[in-house]
PDB file of C-alpha atoms and ligand atoms in Angstrom:
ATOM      1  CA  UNK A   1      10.010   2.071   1.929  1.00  0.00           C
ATOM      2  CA  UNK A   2       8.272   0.392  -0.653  1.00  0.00           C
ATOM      3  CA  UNK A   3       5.162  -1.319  -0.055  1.00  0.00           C
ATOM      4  CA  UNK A   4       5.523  -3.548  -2.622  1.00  0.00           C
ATOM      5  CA  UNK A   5       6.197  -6.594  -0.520  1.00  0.00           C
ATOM      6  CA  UNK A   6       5.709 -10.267  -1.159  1.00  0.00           C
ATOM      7  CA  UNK A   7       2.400  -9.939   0.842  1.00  0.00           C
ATOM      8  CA  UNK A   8       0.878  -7.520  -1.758  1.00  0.00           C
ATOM      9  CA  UNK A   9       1.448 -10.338  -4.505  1.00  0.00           C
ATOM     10  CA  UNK A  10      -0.230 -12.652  -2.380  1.00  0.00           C
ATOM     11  CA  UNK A  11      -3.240 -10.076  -1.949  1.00  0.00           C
ATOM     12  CA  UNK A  12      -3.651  -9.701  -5.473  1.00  0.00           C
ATOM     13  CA  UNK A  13      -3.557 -13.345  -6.046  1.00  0.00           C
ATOM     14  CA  UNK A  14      -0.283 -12.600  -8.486  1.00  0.00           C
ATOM     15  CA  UNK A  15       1.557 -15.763  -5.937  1.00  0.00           C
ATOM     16  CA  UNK A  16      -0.147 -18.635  -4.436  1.00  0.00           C
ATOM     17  CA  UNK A  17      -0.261 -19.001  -0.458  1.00  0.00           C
ATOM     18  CA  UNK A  18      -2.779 -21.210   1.366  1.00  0.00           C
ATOM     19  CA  UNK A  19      -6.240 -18.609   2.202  1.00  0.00           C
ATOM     20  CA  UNK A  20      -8.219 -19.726   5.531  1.00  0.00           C
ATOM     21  CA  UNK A  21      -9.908 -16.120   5.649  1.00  0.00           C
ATOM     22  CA  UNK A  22     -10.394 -13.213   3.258  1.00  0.00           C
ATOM     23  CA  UNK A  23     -12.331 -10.224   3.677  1.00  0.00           C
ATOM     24  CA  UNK A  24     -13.051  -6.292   2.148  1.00  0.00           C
ATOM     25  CA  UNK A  25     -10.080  -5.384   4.757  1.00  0.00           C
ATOM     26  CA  UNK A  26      -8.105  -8.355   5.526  1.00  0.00           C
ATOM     27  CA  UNK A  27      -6.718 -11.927   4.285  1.00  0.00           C
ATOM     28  CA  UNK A  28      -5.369 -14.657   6.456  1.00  0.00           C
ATOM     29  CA  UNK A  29      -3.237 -17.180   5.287  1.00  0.00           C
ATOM     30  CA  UNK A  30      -0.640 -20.221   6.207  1.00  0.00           C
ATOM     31  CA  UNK A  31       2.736 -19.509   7.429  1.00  0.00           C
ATOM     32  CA  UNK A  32       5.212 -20.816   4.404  1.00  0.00           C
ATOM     33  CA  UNK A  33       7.381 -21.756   7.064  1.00  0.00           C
ATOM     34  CA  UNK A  34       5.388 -22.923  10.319  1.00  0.00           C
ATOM     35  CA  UNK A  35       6.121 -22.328  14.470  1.00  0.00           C
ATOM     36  CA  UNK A  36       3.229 -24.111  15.571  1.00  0.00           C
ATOM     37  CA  UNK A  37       0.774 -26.685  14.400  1.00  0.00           C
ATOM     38  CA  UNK A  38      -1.437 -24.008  13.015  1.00  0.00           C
ATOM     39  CA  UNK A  39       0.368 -21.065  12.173  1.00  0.00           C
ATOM     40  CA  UNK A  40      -1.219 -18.427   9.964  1.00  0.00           C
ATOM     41  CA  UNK A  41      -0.511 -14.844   9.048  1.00  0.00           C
ATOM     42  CA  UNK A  42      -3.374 -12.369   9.564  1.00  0.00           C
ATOM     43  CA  UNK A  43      -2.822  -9.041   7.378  1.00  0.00           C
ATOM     44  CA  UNK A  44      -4.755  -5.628   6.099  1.00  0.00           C
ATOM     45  CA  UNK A  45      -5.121  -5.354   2.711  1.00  0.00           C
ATOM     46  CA  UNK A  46      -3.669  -1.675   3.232  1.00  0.00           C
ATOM     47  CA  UNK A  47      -0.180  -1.908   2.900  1.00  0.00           C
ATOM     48  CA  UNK A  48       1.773  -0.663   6.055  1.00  0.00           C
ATOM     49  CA  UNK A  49       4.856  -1.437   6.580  1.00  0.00           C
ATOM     50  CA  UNK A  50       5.872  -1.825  10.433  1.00  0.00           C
ATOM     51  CA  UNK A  51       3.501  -0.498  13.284  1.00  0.00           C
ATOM     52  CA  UNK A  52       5.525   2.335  13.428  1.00  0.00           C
ATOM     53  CA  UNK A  53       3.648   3.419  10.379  1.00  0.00           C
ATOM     54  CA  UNK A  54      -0.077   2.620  11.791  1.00  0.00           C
ATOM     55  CA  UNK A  55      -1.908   6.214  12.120  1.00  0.00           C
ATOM     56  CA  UNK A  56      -4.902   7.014  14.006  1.00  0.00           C
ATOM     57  CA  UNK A  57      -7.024   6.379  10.989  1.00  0.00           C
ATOM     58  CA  UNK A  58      -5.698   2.801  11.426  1.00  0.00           C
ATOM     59  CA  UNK A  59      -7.881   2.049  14.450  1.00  0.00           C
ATOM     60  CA  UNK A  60     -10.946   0.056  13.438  1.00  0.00           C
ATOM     61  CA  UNK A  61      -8.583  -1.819  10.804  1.00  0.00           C
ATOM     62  CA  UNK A  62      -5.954  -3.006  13.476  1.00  0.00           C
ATOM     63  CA  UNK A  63      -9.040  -4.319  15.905  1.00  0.00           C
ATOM     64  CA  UNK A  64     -10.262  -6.145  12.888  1.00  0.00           C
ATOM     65  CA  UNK A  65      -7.122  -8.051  12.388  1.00  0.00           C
ATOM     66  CA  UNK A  66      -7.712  -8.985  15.965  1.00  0.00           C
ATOM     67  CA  UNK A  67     -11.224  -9.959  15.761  1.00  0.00           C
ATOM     68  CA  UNK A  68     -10.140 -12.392  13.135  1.00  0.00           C
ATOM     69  CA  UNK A  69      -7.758 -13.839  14.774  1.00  0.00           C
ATOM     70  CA  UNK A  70     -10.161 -14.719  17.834  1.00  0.00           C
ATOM     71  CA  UNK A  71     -12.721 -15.846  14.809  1.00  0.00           C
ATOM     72  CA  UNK A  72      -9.841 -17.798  13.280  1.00  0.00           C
ATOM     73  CA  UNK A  73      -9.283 -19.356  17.278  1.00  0.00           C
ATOM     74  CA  UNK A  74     -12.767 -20.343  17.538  1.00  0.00           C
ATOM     75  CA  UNK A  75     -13.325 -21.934  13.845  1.00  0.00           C
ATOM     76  CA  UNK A  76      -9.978 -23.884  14.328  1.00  0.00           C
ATOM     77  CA  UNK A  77     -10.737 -25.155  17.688  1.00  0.00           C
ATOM     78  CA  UNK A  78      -8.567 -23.317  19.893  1.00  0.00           C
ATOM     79  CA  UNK A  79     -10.270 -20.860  21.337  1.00  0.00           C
ATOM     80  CA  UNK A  80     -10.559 -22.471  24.883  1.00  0.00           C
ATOM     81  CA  UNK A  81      -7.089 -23.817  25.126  1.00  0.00           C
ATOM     82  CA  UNK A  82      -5.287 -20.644  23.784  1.00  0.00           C
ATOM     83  CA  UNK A  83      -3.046 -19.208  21.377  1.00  0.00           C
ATOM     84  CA  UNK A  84      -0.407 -16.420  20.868  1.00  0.00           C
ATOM     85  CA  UNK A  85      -1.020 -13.747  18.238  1.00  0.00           C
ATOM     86  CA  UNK A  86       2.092 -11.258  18.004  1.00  0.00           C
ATOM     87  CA  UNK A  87       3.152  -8.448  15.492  1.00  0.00           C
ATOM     88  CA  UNK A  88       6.668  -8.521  14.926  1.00  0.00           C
ATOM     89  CA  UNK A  89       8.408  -4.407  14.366  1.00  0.00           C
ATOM     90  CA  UNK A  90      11.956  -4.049  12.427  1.00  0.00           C
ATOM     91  CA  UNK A  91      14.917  -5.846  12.648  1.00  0.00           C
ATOM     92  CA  UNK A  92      15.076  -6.261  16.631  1.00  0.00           C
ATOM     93  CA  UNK A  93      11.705  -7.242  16.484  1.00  0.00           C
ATOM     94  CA  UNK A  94      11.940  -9.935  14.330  1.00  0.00           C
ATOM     95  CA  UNK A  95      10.297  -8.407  11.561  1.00  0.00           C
ATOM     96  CA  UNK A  96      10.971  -9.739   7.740  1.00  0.00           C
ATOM     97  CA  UNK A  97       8.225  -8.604   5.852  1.00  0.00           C
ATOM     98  CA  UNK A  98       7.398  -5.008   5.463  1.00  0.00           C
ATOM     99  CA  UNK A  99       3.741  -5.383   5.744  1.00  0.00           C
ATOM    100  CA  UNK A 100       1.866  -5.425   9.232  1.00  0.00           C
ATOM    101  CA  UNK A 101       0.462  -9.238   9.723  1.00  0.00           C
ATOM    102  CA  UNK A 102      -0.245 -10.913  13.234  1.00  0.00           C
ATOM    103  CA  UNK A 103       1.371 -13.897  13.636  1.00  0.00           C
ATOM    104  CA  UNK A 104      -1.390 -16.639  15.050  1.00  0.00           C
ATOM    105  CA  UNK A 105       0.380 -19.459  16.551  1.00  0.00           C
ATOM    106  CA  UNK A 106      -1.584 -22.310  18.400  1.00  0.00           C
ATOM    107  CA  UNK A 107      -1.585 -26.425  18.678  1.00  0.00           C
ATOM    108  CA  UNK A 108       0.475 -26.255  21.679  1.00  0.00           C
ATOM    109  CA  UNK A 109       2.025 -24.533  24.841  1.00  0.00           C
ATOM    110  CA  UNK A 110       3.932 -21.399  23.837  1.00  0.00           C
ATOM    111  CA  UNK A 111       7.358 -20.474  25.290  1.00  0.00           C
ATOM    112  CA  UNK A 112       7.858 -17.692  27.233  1.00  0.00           C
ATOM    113  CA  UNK A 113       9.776 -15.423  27.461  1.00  0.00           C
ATOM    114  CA  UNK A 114      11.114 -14.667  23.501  1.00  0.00           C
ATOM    115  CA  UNK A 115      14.073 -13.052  25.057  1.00  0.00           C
ATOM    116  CA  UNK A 116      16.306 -16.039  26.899  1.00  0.00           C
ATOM    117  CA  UNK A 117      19.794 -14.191  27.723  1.00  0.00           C
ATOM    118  CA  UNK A 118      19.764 -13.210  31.373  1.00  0.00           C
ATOM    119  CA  UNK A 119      19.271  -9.585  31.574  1.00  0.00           C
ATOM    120  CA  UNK A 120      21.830  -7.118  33.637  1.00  0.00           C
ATOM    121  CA  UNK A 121      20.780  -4.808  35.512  1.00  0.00           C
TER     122      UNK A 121
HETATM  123  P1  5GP B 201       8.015 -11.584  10.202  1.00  0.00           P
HETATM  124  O1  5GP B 201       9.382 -12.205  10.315  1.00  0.00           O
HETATM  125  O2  5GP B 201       8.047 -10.384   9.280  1.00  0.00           O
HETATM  126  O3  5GP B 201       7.360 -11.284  11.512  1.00  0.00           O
HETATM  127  O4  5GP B 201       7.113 -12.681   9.547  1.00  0.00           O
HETATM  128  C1  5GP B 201       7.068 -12.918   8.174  1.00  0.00           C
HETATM  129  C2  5GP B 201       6.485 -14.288   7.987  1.00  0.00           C
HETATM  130  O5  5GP B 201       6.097 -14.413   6.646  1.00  0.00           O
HETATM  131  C3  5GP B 201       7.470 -15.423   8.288  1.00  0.00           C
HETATM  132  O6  5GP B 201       6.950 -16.234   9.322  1.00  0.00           O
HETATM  133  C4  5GP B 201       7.585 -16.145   6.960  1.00  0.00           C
HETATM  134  O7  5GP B 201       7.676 -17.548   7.094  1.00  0.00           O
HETATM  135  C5  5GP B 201       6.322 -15.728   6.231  1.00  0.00           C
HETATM  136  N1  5GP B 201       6.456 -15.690   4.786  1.00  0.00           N
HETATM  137  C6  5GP B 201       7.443 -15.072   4.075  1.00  0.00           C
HETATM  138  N2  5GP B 201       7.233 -15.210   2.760  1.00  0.00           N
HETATM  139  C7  5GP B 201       6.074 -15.908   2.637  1.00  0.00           C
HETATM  140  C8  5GP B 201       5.328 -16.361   1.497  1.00  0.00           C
HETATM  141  O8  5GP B 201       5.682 -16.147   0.329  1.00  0.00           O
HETATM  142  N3  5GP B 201       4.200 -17.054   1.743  1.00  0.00           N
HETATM  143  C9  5GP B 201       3.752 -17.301   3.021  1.00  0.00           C
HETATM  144  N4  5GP B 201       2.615 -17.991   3.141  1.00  0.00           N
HETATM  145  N5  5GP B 201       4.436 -16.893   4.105  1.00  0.00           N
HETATM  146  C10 5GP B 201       5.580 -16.205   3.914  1.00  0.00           C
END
């Protein structure tokens, strides 16, 4: 798979998106097309397409997406009240664009569960 996605323009500053956080490692940036009140995109600058793809090597760069996200929380205000940060895998998963990101979603209560349809047994 190619890991030219939309997300690597946006790294390289080749397509404008809205930056809140930018790093050696890792850029955060507004949703295009918000869940939430405040919904950003957290992503490594290493291209990797699904977390199928994340290798042992990837360890201390997958916590760091994490701690900024919970950096993100606290600088935004939300820290106390909560927030949902997910990381969508392939087509069941939801996923659309081929590079890892965590989704940060926050400014209100969060649904749950993502999966509605009663489930047989
Ligand atoms: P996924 O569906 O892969 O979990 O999430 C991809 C996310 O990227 C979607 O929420 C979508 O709105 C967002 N997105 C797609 N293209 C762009 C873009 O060009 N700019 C920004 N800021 N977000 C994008």
């Amino acid at each position: 798979m190619s890991s030219d996605t939309i997300f690597t323009k946006i790294i390289n500053k080749e397509i404008p998106a809205d930056i809140i956080y930018e790093d050696d490692q890792a850029l955060a940036f507004k949703d295009i097309n918000p869940q939430a009140p405040f919904h950003c995109l957290i992503i490594p600058k290493k291209p990797i397409a699904t977390i199928n793809d994340i290798t042992v090597e990837d360890k201390s760069l997958i916590g760091h997406l994490y701690i900024v996200a919970a950096q993100l929380a606290k600088e935004h205000g939300f820290d106390e009240q909560g927030y949902r940060v997910v990381m969508n895998c392939n087509s069941n998963g939801g996923q659309t664009v081929y590079h890892i990101h965590l989704h940060m979603l926050a400014g209100k209560a969060m649904g749950w569960p993502p999966y509605t349809e009663k489930l047989k047994n």
